[in-house]
PDB file of N, CA and C in Angstrom:
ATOM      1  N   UNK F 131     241.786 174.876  82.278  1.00 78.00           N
ATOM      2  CA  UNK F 131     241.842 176.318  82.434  1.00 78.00           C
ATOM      3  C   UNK F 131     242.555 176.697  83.737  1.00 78.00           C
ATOM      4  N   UNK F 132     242.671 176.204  84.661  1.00 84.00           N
ATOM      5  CA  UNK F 132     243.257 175.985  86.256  1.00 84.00           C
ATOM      6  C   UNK F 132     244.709 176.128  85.603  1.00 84.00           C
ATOM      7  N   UNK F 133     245.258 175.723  84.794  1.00 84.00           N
ATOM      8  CA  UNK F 133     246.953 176.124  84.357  1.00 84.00           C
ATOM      9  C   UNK F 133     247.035 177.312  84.097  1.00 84.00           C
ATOM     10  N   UNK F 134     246.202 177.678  83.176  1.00 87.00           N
ATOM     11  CA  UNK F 134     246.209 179.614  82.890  1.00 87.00           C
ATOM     12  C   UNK F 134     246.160 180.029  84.122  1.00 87.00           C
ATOM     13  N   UNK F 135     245.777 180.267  84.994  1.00 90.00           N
ATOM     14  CA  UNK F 135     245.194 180.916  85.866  1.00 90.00           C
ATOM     15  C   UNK F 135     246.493 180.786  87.085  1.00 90.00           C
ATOM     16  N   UNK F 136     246.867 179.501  87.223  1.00 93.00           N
ATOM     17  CA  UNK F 136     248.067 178.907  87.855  1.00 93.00           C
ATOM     18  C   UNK F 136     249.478 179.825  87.684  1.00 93.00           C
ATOM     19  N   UNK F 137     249.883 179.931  86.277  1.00 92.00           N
ATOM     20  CA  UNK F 137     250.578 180.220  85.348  1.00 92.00           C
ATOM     21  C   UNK F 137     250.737 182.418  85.386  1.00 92.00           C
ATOM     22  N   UNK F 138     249.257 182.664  85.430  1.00 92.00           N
ATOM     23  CA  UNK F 138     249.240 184.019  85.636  1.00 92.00           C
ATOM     24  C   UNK F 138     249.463 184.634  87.127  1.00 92.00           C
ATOM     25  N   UNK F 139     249.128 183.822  88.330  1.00 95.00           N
ATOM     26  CA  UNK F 139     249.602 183.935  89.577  1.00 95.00           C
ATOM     27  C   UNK F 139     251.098 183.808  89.799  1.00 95.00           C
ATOM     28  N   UNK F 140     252.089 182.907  89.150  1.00 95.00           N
ATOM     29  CA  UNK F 140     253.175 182.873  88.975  1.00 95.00           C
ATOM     30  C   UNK F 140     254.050 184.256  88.357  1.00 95.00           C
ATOM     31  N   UNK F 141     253.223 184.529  86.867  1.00 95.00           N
ATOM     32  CA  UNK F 141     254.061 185.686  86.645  1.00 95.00           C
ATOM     33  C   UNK F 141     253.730 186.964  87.564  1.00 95.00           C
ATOM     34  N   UNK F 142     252.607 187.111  88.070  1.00 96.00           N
ATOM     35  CA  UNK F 142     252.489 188.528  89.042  1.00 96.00           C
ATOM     36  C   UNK F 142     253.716 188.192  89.997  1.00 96.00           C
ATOM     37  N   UNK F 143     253.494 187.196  90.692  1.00 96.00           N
ATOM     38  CA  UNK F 143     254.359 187.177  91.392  1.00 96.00           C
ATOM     39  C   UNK F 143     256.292 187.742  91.593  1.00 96.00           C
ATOM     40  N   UNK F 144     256.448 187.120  89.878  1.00 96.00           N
ATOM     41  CA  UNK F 144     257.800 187.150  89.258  1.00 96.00           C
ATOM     42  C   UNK F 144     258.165 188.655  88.711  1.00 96.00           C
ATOM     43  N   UNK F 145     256.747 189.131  88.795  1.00 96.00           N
ATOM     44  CA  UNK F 145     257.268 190.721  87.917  1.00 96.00           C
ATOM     45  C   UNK F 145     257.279 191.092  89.453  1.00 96.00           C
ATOM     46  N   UNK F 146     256.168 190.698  90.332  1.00 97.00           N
ATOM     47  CA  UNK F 146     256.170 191.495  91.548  1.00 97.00           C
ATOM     48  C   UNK F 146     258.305 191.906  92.527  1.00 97.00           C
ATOM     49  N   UNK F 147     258.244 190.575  92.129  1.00 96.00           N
ATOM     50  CA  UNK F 147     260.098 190.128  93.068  1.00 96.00           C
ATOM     51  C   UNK F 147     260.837 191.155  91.999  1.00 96.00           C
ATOM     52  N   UNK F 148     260.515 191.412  90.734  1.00 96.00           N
ATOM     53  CA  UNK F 148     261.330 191.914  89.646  1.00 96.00           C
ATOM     54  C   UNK F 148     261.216 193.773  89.683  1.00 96.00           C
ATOM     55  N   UNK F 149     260.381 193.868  90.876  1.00 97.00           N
ATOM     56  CA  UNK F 149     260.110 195.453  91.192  1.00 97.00           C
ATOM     57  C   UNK F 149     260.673 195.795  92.403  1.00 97.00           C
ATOM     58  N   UNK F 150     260.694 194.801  93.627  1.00 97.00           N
ATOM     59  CA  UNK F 150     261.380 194.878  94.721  1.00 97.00           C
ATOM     60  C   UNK F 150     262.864 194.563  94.452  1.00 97.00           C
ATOM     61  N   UNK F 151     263.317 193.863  93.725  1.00 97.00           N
ATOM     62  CA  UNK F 151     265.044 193.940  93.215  1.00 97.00           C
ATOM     63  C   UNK F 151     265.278 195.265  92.997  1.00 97.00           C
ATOM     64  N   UNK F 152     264.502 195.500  92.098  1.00 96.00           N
ATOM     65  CA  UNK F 152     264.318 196.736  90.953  1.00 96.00           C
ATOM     66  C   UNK F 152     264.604 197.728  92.092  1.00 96.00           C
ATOM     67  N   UNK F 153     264.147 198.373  93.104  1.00 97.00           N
ATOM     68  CA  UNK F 153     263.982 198.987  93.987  1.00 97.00           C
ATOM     69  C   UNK F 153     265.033 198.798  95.075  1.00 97.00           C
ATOM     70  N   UNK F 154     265.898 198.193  95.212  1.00 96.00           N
ATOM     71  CA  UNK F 154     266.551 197.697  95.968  1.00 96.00           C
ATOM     72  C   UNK F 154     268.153 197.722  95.327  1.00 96.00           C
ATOM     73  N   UNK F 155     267.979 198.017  94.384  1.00 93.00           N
ATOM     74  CA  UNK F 155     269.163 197.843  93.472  1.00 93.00           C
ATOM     75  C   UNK F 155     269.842 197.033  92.886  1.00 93.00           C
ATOM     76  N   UNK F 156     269.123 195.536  92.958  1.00 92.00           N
ATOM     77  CA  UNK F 156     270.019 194.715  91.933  1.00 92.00           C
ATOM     78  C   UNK F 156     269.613 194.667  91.025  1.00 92.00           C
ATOM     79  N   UNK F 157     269.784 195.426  90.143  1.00 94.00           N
ATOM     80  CA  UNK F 157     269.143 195.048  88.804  1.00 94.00           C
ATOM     81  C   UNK F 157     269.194 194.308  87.742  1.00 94.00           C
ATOM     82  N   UNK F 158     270.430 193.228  88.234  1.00 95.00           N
ATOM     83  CA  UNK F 158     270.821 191.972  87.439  1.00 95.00           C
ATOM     84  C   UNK F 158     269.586 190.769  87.516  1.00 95.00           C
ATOM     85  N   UNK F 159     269.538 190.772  89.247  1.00 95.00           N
ATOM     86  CA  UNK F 159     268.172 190.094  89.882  1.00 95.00           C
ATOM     87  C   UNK F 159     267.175 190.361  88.569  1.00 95.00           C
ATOM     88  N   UNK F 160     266.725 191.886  88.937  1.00 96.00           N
ATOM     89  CA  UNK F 160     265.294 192.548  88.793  1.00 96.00           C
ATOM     90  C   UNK F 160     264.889 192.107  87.040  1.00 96.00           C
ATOM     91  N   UNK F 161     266.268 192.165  86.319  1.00 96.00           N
ATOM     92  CA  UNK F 161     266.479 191.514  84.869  1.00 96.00           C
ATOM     93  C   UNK F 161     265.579 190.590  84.728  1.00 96.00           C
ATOM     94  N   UNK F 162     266.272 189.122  85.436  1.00 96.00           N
ATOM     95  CA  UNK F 162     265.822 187.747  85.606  1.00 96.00           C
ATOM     96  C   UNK F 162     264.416 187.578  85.635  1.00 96.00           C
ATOM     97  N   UNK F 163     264.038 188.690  86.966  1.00 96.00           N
ATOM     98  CA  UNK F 163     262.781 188.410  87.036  1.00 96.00           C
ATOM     99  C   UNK F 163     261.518 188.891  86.273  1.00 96.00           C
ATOM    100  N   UNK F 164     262.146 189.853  85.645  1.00 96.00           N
ATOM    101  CA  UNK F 164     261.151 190.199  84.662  1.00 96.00           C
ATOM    102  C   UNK F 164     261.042 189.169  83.413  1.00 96.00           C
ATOM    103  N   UNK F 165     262.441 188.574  82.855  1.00 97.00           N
ATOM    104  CA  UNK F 165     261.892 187.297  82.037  1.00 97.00           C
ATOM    105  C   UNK F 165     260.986 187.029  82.960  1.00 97.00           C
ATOM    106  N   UNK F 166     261.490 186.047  83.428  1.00 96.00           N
ATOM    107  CA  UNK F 166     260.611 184.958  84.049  1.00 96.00           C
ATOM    108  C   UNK F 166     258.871 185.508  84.067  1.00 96.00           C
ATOM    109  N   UNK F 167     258.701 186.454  84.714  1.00 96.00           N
ATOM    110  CA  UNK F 167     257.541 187.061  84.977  1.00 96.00           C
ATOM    111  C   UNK F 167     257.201 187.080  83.269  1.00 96.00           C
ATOM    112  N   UNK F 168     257.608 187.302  81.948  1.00 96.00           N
ATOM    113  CA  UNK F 168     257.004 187.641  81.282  1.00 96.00           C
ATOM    114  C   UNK F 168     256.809 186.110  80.073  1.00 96.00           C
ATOM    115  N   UNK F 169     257.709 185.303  80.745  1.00 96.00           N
ATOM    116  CA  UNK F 169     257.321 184.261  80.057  1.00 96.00           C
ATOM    117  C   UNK F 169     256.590 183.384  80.922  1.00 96.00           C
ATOM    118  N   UNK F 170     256.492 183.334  81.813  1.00 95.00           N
ATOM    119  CA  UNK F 170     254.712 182.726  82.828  1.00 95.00           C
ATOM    120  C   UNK F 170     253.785 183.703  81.953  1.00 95.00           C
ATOM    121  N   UNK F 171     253.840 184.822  82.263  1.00 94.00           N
ATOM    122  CA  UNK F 171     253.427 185.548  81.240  1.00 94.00           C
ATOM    123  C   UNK F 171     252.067 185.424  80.168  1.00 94.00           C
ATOM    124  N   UNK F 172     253.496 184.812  79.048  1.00 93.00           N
ATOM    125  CA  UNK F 172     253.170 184.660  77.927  1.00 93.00           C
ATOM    126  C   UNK F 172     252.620 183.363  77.987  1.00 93.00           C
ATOM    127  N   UNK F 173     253.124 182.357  78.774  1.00 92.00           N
ATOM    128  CA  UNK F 173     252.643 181.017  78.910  1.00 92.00           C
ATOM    129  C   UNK F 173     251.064 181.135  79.581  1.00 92.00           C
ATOM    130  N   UNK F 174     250.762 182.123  79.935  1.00 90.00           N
ATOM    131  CA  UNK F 174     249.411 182.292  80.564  1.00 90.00           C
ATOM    132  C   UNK F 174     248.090 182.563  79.538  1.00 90.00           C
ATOM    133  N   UNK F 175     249.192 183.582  78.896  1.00 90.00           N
ATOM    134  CA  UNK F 175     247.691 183.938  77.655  1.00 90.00           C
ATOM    135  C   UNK F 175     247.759 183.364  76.702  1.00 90.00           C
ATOM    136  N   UNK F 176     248.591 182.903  76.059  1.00 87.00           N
ATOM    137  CA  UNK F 176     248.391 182.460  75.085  1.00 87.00           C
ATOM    138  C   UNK F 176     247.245 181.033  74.596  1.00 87.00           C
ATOM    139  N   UNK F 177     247.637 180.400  76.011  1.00 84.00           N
ATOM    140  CA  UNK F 177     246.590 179.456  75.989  1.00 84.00           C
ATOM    141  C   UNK F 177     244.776 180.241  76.276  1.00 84.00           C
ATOM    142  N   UNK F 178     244.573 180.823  77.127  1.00 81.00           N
ATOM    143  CA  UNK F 178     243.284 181.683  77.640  1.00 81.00           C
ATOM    144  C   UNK F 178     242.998 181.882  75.876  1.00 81.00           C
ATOM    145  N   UNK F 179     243.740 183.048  75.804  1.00 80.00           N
ATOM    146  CA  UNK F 179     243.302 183.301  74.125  1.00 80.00           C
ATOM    147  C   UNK F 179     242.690 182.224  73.077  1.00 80.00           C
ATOM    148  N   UNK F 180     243.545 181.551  72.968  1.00 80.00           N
ATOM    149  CA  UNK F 180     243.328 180.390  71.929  1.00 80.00           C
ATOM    150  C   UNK F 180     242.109 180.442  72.691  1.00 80.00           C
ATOM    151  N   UNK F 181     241.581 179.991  74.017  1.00 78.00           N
ATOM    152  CA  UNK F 181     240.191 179.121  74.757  1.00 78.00           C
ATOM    153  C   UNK F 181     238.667 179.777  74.105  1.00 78.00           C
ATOM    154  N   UNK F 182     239.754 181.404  74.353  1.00 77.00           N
ATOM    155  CA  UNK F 182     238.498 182.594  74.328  1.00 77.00           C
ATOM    156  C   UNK F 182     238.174 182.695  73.135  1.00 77.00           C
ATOM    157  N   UNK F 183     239.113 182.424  72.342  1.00 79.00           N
ATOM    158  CA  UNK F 183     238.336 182.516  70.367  1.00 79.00           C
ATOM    159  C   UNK F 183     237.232 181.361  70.085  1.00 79.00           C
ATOM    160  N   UNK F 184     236.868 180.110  71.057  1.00 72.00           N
ATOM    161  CA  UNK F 184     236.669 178.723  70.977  1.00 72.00           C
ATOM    162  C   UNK F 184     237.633 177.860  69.746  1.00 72.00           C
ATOM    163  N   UNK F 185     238.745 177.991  70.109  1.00 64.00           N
ATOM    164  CA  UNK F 185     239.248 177.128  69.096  1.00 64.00           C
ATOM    165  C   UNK F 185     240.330 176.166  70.029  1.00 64.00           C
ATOM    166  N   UNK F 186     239.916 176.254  71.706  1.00 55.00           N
ATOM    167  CA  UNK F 186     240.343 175.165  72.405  1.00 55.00           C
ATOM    168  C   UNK F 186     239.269 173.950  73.135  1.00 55.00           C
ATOM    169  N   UNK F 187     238.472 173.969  72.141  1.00 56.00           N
ATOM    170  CA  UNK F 187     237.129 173.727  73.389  1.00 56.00           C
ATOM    171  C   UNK F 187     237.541 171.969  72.630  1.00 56.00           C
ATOM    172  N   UNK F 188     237.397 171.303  74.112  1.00 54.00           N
ATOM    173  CA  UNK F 188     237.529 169.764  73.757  1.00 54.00           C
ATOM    174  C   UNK F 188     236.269 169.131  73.719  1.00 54.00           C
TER     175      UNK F 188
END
């Protein structure tokens, strides 16, 4: 569970840089970083989810 959690600190981070571009005016940057931010993202919940239905429990 330490990867989800890992994984969701990463994308705040990545949307965070993707608002200060954003704000700053590169918005080619601010692009990038919103992938990125949204596929840590997605790489974050998707696993949590699966955990939270119990259909990851080892």
């Amino acid at each position: 569970m330490r990867h989800v959690y890992i994984r969701g600190i990463l994308a705040l981070i990545w949307l965070a840089a993707a608002i200060v571009s954003g704000l700053s005016g590169n918005l080619e940057w601010a692009g990038l970083y919103l992938l990125m931010g949204a596929a840590f993202g997605y790489s974050a919940y998707a696993p949590w989810k699966k955990e939270k239905n119990g259909k990851g429990e080892h």
